[in-house]
Short mmCIF file of C-alpha atoms in Angstrom, two decimals:
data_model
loop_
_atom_site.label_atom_id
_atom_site.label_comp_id
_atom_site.label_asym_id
_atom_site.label_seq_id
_atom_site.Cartn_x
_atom_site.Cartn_y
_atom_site.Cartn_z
CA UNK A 21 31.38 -103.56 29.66
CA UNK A 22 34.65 -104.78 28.37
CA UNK A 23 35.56 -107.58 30.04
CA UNK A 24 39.72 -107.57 29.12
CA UNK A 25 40.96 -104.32 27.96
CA UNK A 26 44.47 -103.29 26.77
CA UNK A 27 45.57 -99.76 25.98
CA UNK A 28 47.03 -98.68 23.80
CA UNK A 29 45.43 -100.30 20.70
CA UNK A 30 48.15 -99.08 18.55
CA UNK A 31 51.68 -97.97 19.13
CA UNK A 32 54.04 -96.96 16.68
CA UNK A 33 57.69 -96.00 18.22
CA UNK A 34 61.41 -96.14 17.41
CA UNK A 35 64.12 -98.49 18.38
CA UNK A 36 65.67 -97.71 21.45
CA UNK A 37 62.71 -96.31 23.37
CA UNK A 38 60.56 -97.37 26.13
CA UNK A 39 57.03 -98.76 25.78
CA UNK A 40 54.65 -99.54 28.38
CA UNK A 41 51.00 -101.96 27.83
CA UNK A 42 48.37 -101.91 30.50
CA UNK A 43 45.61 -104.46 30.39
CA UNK A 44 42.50 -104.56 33.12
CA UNK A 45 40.33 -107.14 33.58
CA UNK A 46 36.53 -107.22 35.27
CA UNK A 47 35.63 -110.53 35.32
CA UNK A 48 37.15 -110.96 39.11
CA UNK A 49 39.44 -113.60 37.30
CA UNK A 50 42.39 -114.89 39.63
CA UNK A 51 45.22 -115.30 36.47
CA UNK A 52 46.86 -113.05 33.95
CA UNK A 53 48.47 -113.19 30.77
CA UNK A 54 50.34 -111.91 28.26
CA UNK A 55 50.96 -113.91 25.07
CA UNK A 56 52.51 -112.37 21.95
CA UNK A 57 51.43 -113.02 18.27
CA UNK A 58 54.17 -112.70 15.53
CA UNK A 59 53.76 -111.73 12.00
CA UNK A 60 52.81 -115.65 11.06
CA UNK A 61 50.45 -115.58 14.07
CA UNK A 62 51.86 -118.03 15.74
CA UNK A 63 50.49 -116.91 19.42
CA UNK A 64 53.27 -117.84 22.47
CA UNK A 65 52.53 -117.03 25.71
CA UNK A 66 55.47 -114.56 27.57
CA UNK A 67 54.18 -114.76 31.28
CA UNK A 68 51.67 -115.38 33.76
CA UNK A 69 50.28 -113.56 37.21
CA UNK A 70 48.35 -115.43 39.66
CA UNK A 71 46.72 -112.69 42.66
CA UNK A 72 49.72 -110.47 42.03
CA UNK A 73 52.57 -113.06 41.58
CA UNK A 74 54.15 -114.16 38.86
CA UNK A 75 53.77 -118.29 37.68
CA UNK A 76 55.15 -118.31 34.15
CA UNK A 77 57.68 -116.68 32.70
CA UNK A 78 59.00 -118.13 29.10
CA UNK A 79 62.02 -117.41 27.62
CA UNK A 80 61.65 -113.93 26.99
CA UNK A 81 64.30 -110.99 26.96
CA UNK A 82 64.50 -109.37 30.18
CA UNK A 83 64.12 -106.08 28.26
CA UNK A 84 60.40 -106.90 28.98
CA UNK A 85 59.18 -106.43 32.49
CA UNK A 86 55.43 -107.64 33.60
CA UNK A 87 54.02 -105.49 36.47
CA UNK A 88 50.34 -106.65 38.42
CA UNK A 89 49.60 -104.18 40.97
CA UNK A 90 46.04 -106.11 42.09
CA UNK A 91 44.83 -109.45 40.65
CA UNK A 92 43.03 -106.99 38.03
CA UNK A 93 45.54 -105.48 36.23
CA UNK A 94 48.73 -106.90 34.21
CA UNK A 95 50.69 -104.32 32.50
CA UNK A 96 53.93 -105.01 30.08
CA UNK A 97 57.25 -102.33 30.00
CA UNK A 98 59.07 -102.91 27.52
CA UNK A 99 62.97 -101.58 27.73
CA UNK A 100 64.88 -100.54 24.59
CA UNK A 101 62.25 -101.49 22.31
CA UNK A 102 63.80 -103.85 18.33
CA UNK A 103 62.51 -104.42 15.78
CA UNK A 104 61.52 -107.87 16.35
CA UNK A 105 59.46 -106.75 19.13
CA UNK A 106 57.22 -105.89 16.29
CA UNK A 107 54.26 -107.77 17.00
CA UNK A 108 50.32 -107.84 18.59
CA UNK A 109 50.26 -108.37 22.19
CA UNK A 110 47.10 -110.17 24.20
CA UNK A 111 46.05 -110.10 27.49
CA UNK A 112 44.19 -112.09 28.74
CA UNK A 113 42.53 -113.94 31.65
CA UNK A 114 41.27 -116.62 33.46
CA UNK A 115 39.86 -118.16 36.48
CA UNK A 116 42.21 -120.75 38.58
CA UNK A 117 43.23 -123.98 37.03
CA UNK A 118 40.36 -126.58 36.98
CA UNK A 119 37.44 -124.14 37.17
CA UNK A 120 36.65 -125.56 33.91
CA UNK A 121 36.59 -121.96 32.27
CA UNK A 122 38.31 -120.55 28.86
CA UNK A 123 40.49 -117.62 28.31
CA UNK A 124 39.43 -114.28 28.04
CA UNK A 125 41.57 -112.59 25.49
CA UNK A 126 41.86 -108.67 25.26
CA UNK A 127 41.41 -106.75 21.71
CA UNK A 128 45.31 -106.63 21.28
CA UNK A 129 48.11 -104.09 20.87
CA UNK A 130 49.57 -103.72 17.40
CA UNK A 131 52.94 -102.90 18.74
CA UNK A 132 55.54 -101.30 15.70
CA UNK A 133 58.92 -100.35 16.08
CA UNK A 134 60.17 -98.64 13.57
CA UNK B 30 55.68 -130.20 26.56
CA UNK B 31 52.73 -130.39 25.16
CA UNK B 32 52.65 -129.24 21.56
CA UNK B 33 49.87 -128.79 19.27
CA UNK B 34 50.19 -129.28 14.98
CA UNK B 35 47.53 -127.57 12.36
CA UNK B 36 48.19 -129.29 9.68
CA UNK B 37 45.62 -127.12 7.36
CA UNK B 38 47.51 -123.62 7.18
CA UNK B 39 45.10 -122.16 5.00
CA UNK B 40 41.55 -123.46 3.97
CA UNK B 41 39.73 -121.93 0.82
CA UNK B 42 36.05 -122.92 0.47
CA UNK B 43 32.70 -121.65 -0.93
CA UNK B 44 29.48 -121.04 1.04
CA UNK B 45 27.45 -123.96 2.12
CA UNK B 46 30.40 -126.09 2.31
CA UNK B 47 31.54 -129.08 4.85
CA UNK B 48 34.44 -127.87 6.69
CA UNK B 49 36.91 -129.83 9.07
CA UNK B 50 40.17 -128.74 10.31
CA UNK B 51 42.68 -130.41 12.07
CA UNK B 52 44.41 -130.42 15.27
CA UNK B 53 46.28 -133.16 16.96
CA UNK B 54 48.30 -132.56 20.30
CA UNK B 55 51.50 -134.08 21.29
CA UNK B 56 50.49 -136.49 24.13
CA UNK B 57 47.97 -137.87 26.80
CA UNK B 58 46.35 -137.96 30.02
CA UNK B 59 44.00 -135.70 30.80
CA UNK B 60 43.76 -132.73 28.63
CA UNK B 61 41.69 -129.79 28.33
CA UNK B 62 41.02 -128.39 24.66
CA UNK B 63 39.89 -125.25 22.83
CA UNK B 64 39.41 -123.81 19.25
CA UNK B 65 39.32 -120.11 19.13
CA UNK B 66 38.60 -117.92 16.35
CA UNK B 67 40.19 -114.55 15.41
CA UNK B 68 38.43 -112.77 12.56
CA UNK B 69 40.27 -109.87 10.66
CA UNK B 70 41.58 -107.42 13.10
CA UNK B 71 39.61 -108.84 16.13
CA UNK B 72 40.84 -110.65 19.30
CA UNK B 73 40.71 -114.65 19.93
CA UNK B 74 37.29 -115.39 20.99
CA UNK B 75 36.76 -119.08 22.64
CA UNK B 76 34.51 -121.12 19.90
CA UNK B 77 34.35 -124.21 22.33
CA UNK B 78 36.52 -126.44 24.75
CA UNK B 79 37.13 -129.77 25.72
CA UNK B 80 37.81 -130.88 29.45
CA UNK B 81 36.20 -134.23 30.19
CA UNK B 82 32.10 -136.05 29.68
CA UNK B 83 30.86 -136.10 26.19
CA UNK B 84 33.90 -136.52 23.58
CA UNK B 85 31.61 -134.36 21.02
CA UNK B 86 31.46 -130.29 21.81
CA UNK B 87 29.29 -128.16 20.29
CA UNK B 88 30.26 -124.50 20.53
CA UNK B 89 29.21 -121.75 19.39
CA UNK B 90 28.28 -120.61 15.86
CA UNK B 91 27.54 -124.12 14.97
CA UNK B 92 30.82 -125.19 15.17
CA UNK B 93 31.39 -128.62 17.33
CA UNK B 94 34.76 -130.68 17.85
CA UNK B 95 35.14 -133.73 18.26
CA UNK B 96 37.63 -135.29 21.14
CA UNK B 97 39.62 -138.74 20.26
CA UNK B 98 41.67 -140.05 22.70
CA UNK B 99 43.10 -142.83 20.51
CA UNK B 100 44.12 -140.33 17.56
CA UNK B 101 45.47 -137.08 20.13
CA UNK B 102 42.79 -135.32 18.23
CA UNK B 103 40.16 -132.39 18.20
CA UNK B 104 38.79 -131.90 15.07
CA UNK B 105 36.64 -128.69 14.49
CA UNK B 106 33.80 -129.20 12.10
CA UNK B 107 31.18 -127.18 10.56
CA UNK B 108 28.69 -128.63 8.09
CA UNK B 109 28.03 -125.77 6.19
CA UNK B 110 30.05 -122.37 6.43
CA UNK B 111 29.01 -119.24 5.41
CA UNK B 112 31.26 -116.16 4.15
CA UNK B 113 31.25 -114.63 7.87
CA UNK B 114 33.24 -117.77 8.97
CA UNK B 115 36.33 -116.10 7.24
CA UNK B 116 39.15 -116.19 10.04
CA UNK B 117 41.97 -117.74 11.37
CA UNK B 118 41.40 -120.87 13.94
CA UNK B 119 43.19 -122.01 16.38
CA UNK B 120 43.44 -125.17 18.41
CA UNK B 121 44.95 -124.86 21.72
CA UNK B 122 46.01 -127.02 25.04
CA UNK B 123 46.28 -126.30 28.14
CA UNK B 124 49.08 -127.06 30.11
CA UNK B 125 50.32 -126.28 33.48
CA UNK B 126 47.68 -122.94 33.74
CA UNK B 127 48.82 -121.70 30.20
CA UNK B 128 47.79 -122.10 26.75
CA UNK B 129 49.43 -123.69 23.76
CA UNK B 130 48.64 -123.12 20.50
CA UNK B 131 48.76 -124.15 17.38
CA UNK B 132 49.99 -122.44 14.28
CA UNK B 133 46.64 -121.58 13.27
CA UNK B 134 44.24 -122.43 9.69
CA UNK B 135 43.42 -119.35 8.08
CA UNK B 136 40.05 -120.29 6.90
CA UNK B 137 38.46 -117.99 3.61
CA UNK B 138 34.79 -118.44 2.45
CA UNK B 139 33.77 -117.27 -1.17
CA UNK B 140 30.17 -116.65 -1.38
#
């Protein structure tokens, strides 16, 4: 059983369109995440869901929209997709702060705009 | 913020080799610690963490880490790698419920 699991692995698209990324996770973890890594892959993290509600949202264009329908599932729309959006995309999970657990990362999204 | 430097960016070593990379975070009180791993094409996957009791970790793979509080360090050491330890490792605090990470060593064993 896959414990964090994004879809689609790949997705190659042109500028201008819309793009969405849906991650599920089984462990019954309360928090969500998506983090992007760039081309150098320096990994920063873009926003956070706790049970449904969002907690952290970095500077990131508003072109991207983060949507948790249950405390399972964290899925990333992406508006009027650049070329600098370029880049892999993780999900990931974990259980509430000071559990003393890790981060479950998902497989990734290779995300290309070309 | 919390920040969190990598010095090595890219490690080159042969099989049965010491290894020790570097990570150093920006500043104290109580932190909590990780080194993941991402091999070629593959997701992060948690090698060990750090959040209080014994300052040395042993994780997984025989890789441990050691925890100084003087020297805002966590060290990840192997004594002797093997080829399959070729990846990219990264160090990584936690702050406020999210993750920061460093830029990452991209570690390559030669047999």
């Amino acid at each position: 059983d896959t414990a964090v699991s994004q879809t689609p692995k790949y997705l190659v698209t042109q500028m201008g369109n819309d793009k969405s990324i849906k991650c599920e996770q089984n462990l019954g973890h309360d928090t969500m995440y998506w983090y992007k890594q760039d081309s150098k892959k320096f990994l920063k993290i873009m926003f956070s869901y706790n049970n449904k509600e969002l907690i952290i949202n970095e500077t990131v264009p508003n072109r991207f929209s983060p949507k948790s329908p249950d405390k399972a599932h964290l899925n990333l729309h992406i508006n009027s997709l650049e070329l600098g959006d370029s880049a892999v995309y993780f999900c990931a999970s974990s259980q509430v702060l000071g559990t003393g657990g890790g981060y479950t990362f998902g497989s990734g999204t290779r995300l290309t705009v070309v | 913020a919390q920040s969190v430097s990598q010095h090595n960016h890219h490690v080159i070593l042969s099989e049965a080799a010491s290894l020790e990379l570097g990570c150093n975070y920006s500043y104290g009180g109580t932190v909590n610690l990780f080194w993941y791993v991402q091999y070629p094409g593959q997701h992060l996957q948690l090698l060990l963490k750090y959040f209080s009791g014994d300052p040395l970790v042993k994780g997984i793979k025989g890789f441990e880490a050691e925890f100084i509080k003087s020297k805002f360090s966590f060290n990840l050491r192997k004594p002797s790698v093997q080829w399959s330890d070729t990846a990219e490792y990264f160090c990584a605090v936690k702050e406020a419920d999210k993750l920061i990470f460093g830029t990452g060593t991209r570690l390559q064993v030669f047999p």
